[in-house]
Short mmCIF file of C-alpha atoms in Angstrom, two decimals:
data_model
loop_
_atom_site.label_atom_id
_atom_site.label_comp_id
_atom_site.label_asym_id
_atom_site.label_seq_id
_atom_site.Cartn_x
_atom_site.Cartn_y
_atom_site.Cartn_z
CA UNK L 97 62.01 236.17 70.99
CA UNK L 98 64.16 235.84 67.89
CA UNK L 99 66.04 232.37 67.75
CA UNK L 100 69.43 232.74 66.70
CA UNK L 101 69.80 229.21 65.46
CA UNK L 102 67.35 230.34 62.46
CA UNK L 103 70.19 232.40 60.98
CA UNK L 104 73.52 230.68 61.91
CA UNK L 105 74.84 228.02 64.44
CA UNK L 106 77.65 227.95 67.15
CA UNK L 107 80.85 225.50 66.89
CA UNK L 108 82.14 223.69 70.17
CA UNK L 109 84.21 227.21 71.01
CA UNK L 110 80.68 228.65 71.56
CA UNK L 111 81.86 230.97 68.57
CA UNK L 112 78.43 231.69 66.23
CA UNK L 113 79.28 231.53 62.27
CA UNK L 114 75.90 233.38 59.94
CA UNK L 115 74.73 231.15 57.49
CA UNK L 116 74.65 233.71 54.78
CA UNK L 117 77.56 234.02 53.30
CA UNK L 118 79.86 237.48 52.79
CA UNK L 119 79.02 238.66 49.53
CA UNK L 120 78.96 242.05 47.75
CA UNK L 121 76.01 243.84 45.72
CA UNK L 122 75.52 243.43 42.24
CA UNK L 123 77.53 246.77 41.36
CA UNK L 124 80.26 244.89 39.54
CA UNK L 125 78.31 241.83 38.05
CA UNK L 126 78.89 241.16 34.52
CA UNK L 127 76.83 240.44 32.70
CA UNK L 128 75.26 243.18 34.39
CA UNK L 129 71.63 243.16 36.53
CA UNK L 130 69.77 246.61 35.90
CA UNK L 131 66.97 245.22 38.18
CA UNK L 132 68.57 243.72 40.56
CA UNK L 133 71.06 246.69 40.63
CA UNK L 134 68.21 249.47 41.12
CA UNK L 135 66.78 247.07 43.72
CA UNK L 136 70.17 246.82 45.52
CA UNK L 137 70.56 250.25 45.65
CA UNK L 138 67.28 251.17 47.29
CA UNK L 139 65.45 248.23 49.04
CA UNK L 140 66.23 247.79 53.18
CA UNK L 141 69.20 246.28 54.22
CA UNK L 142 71.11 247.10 50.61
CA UNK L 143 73.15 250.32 49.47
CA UNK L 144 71.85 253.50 50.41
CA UNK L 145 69.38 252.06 53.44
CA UNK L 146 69.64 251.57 56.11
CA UNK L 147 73.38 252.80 57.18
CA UNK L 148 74.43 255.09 54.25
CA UNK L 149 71.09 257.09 54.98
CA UNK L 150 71.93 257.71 58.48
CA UNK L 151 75.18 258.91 58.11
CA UNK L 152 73.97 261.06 55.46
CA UNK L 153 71.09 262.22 57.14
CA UNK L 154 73.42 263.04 60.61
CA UNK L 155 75.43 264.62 57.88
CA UNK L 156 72.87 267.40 56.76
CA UNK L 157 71.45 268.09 60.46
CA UNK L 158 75.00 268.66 61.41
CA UNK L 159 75.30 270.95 58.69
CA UNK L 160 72.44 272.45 58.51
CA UNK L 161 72.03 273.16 62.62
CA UNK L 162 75.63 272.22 64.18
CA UNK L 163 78.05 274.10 61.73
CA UNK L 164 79.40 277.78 62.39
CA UNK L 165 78.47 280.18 59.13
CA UNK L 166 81.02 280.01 56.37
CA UNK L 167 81.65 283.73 57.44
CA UNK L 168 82.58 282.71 60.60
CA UNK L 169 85.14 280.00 59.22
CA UNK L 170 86.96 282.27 56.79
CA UNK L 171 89.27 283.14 59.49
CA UNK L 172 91.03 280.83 62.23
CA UNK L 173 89.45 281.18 66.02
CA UNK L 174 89.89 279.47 69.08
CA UNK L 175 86.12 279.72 69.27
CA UNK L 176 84.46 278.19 66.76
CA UNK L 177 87.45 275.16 66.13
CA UNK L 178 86.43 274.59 70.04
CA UNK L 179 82.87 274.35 69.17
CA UNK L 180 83.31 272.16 66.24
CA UNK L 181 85.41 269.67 68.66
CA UNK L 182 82.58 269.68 71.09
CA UNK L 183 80.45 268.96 68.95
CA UNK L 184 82.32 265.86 67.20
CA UNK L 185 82.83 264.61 70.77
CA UNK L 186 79.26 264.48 71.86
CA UNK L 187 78.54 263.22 68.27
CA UNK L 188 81.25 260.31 69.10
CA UNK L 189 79.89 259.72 72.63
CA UNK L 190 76.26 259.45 71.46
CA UNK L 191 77.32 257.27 68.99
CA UNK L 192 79.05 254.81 70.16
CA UNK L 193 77.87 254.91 73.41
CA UNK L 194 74.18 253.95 71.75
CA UNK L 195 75.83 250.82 71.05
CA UNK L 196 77.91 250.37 74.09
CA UNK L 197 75.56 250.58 76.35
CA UNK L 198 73.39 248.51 74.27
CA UNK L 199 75.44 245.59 73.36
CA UNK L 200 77.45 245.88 76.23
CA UNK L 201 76.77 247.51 79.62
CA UNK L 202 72.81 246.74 79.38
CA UNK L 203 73.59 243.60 77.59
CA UNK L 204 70.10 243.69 76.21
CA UNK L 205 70.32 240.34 73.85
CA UNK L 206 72.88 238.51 75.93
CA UNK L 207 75.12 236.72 73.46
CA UNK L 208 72.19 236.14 71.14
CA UNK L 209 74.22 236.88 67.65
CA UNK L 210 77.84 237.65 69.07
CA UNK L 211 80.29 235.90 67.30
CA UNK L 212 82.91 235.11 69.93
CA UNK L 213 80.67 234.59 73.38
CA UNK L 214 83.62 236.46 75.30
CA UNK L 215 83.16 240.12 76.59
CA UNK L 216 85.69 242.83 76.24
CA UNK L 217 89.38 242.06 78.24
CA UNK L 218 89.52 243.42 81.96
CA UNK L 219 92.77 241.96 82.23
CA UNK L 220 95.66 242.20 79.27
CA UNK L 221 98.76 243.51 78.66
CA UNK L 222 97.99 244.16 75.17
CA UNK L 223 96.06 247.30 76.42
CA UNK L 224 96.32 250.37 78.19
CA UNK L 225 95.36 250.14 81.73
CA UNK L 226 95.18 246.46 80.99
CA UNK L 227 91.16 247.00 79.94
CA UNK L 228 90.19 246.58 76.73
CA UNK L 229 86.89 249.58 76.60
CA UNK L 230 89.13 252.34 79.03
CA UNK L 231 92.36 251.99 76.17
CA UNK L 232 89.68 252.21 73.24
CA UNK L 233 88.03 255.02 74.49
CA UNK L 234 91.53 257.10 74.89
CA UNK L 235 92.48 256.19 71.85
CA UNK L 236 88.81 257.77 70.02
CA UNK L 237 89.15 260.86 71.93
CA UNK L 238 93.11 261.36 72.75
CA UNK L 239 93.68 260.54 69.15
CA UNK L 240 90.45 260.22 66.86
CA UNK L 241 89.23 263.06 67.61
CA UNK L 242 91.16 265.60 67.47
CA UNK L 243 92.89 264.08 64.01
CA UNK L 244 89.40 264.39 62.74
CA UNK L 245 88.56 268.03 63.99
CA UNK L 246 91.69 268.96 62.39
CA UNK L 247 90.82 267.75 58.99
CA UNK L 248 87.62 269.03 59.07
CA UNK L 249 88.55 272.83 60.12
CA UNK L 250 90.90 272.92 57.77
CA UNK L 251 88.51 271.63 54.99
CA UNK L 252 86.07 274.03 56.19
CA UNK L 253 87.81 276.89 56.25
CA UNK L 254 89.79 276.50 52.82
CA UNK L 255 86.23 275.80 51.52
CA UNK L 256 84.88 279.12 53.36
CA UNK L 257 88.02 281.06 51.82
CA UNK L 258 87.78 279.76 48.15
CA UNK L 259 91.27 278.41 48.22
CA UNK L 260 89.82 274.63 47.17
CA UNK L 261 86.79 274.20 43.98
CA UNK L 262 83.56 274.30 45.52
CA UNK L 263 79.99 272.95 44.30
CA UNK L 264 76.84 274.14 45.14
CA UNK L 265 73.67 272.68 45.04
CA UNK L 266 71.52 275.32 42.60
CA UNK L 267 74.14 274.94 39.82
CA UNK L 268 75.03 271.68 39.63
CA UNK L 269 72.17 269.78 41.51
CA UNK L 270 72.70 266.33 39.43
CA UNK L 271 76.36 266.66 40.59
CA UNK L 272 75.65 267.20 44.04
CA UNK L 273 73.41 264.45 44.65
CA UNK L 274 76.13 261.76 42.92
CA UNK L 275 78.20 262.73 44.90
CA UNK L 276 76.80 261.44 48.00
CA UNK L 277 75.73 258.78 45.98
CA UNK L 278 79.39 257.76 45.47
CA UNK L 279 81.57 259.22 48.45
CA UNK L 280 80.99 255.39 50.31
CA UNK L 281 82.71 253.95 47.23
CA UNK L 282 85.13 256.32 47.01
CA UNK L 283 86.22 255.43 51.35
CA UNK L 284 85.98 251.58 50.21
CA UNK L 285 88.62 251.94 47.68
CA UNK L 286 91.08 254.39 49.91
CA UNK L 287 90.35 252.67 52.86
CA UNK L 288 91.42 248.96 51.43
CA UNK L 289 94.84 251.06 49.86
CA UNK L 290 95.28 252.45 53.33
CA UNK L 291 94.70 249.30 54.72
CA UNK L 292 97.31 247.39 52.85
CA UNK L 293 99.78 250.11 53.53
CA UNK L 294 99.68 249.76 57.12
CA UNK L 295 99.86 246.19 57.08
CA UNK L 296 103.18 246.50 56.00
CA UNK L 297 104.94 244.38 58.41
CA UNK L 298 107.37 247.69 59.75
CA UNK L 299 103.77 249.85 59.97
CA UNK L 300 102.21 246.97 61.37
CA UNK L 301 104.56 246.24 64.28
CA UNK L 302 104.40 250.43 65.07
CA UNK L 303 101.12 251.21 63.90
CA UNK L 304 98.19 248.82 63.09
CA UNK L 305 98.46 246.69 66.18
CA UNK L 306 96.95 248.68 68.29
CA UNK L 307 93.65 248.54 66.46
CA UNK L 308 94.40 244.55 66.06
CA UNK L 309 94.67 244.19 69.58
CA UNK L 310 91.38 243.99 69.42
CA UNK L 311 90.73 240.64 68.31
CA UNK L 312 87.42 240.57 69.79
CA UNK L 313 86.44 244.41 68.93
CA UNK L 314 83.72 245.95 70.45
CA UNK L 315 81.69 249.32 69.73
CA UNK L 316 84.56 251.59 70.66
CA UNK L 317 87.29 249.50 69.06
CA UNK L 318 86.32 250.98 65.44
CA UNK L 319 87.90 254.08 65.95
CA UNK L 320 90.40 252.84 68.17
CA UNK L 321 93.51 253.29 66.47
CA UNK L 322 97.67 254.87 66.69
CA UNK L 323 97.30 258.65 65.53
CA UNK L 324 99.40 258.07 62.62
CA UNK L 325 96.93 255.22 61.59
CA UNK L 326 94.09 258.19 62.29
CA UNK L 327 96.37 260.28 59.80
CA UNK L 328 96.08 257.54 56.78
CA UNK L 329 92.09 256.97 57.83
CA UNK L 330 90.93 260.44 57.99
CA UNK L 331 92.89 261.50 54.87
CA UNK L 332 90.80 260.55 52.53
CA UNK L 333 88.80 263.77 52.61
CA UNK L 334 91.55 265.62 51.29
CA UNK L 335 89.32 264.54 47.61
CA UNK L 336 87.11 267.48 48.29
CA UNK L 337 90.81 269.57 48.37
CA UNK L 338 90.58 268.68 44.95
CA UNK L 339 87.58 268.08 43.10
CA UNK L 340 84.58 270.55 43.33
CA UNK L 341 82.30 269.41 46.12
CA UNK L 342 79.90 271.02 48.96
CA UNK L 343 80.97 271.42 52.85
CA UNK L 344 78.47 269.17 53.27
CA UNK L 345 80.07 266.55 51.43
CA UNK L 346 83.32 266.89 53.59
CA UNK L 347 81.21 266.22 56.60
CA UNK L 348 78.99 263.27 54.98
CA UNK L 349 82.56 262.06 54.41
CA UNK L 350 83.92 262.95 57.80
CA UNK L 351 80.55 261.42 59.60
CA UNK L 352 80.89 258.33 57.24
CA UNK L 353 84.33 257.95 58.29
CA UNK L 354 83.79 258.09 62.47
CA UNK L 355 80.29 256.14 62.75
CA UNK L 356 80.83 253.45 60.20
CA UNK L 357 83.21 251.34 62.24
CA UNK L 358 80.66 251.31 64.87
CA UNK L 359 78.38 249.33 63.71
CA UNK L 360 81.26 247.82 61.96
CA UNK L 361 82.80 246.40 64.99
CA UNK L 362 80.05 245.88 66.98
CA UNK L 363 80.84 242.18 67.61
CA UNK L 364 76.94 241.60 66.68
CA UNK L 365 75.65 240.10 63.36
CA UNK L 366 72.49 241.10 64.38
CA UNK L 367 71.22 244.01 66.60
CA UNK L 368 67.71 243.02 68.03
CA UNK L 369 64.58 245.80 68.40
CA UNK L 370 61.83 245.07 69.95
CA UNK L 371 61.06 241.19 69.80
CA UNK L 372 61.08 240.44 66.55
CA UNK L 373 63.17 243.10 64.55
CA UNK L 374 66.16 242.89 63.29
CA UNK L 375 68.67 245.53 62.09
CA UNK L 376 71.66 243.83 60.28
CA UNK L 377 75.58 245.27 61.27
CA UNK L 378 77.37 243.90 58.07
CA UNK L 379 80.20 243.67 60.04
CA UNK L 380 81.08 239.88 59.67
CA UNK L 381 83.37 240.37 56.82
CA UNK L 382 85.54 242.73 58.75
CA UNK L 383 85.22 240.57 61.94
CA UNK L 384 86.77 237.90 59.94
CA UNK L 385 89.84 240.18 59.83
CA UNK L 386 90.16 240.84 62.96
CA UNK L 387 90.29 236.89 63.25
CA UNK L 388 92.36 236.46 60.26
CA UNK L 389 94.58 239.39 60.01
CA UNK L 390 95.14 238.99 56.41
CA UNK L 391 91.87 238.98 55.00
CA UNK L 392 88.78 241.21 53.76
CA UNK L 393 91.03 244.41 54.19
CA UNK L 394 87.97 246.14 52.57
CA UNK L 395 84.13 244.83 52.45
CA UNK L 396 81.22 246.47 51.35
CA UNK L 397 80.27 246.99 47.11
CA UNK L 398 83.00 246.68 46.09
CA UNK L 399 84.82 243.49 46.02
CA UNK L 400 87.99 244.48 46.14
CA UNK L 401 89.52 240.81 48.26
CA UNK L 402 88.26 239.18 45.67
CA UNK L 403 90.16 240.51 42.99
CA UNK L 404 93.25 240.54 44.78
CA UNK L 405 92.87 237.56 46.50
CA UNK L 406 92.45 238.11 50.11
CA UNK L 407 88.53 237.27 50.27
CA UNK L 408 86.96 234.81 52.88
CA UNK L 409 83.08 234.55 52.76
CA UNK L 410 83.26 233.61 56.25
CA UNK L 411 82.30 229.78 55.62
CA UNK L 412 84.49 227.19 57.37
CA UNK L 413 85.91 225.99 53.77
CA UNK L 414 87.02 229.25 53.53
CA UNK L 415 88.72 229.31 57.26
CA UNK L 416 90.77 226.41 55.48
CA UNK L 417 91.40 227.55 52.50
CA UNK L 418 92.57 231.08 54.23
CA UNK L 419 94.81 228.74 56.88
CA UNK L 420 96.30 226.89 54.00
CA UNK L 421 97.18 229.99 52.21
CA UNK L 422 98.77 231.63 55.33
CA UNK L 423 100.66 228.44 55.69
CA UNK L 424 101.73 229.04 51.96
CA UNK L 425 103.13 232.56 53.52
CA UNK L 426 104.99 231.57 56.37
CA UNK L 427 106.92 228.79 53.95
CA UNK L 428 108.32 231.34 51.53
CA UNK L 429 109.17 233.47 54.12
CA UNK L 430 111.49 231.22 55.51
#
């Protein structure tokens, strides 16, 4: 059984802290790494695998098998928008639901790699119903949802109509495979400008705290957000309203967008298979956030806190140096 200890250690809270520190690839090192850049970008566990490969792959099989014709989409129908919205749902439930009932209802590695030992809230005001999982699973599907389905029928059919530029494979095949290349750049950059927006103390108080409710997020708390935070999240694919791309670049995007924050938030450094293997979640840097509120609005490639100043690397010098910062804050504020 894997030991936990090897990889990090708990404080007196019971809260577990990696050893490894948050960092970003060598994409914007200077002077720059070819090697280390080519290796980045295609060993396990960097770029491309494992995570950006699965949502690309679920992109394509989507596409390719769970995607009305573009003949079909050319005109608006109660049919095939209700398909589409079936289909995102039981992509949604089998989604997060894989790690819900992993991490949480089976509770197959205990608190082996959780980083607060606490389980989801049965009992606080600060959510509907008073229960943490029931108010972030109406907010995914009385909100998410259909705020996604929306974007994507109407990329789809201004894509099946001609009204937006359109790439396809056969003519521009370098092109098309760059762009998947860079679409999870392109999300890291409008999702940290989103992200500031909405922090915006008068968006904050109306908007962004109900995803920051979840302090402790879980699975389901990814996509667990106010619609007109959904709005500002899912916009992002309006690029392909503008630059020439494939439909199956709007979904790639689309898919990226809706299973990223699972693993994202899954509370888990660490997500054990088997006995021995591990599959990494990356999602320290944005648990940190949750815990911090004002830092790592965006982590991933590209290190974006770090050139504007909100980065913690999650070690406890940085918990201090982030506290004496936000102490800084509160002074000039008053």
């Amino acid at each position: 059984m894997v030991n936990e200890n090897q990889f990090g250690n708990r404080d007196k809270k019971g809260h577990w802290r990696p050893f490894k520190r948050v960092d970003y690839g060598p994409l914007f090192r200077w002077p720059s790494e070819p090697m280390q850049l080519f290796k980045w970008l295609f060993r396990w566990d960097g770029y491309i695998f494992p995570w950006n490969f699965i949502y690309a792959l679920v992109a394509v099989l989507v596409w390719t098998y769970f995607t009305p014709p573009m003949e079909t989409m050319k005109s608006f129908s109660i049919d095939w928008i209700a398909y589409i919205t079936t289909r995102n749902g039981v992509l949604m439930t089998l989604w997060y639901g894989a790690f819900h009932l992993w991490l949480y209802v089976r509770r197959n590695q205990g608190t082996t790699f959780k980083y607060n030992p606490k389980w989801p809230e049965t009992d606080n005001s600060a959510f509907l119903f008073r229960n943490q999982t029931i108010d972030n699973l109406i907010w995914c599907f009385a909100s998410g949802l259909p705020i996604w389905t929306v974007f994507e029928v109407i990329t789809l059919w201004m894509m099946s109509n001609g009204y937006i530029p359109y790439l396809n494979l056969d003519t521009n095949p370098i092109l098309f495979f760059a762009i998947f290349l860079f679409l999870p750049l392109f999300r890291e950059v409008h999702f940290y400008c989103i992200h500031r927006l909405i922090h915006w103390p008068p968006l904050y108080r109306t908007v962004h705290k109900v995803h920051h409710a979840n302090s402790n997020p879980g699975p389901w708390s990814g996509l667990s957000m106010h619609p007109v935070e959904h709005l500002f999240y899912f916009s992002g694919v309006i690029i392909h309203w503008i630059i020439p791309s494939h439909s199956v670049h709007a979904l790639f995007h689309l898919v990226h967008l809706v299973m990223s924050p699972t693993p994202g938030h899954a509370g888990f450094d660490k997500v054990i298979i088997g006995d021995k293997k591990l599959l990494d979640t990356h999602c320290f840097a944005h648990y940190l956030h949750h815990k911090y509120f004002e830092v790592n609005y965006a982590d991933g490639s590209i290190p974006l806190d770090k050139w504007f100043g909100t980065f913690h690397d999650g070690s406890e010098k940085g918990d201090q140096l982030v506290k004496a910062r936000l102490k800084g804050l509160k002074e000039k504020s008053t």
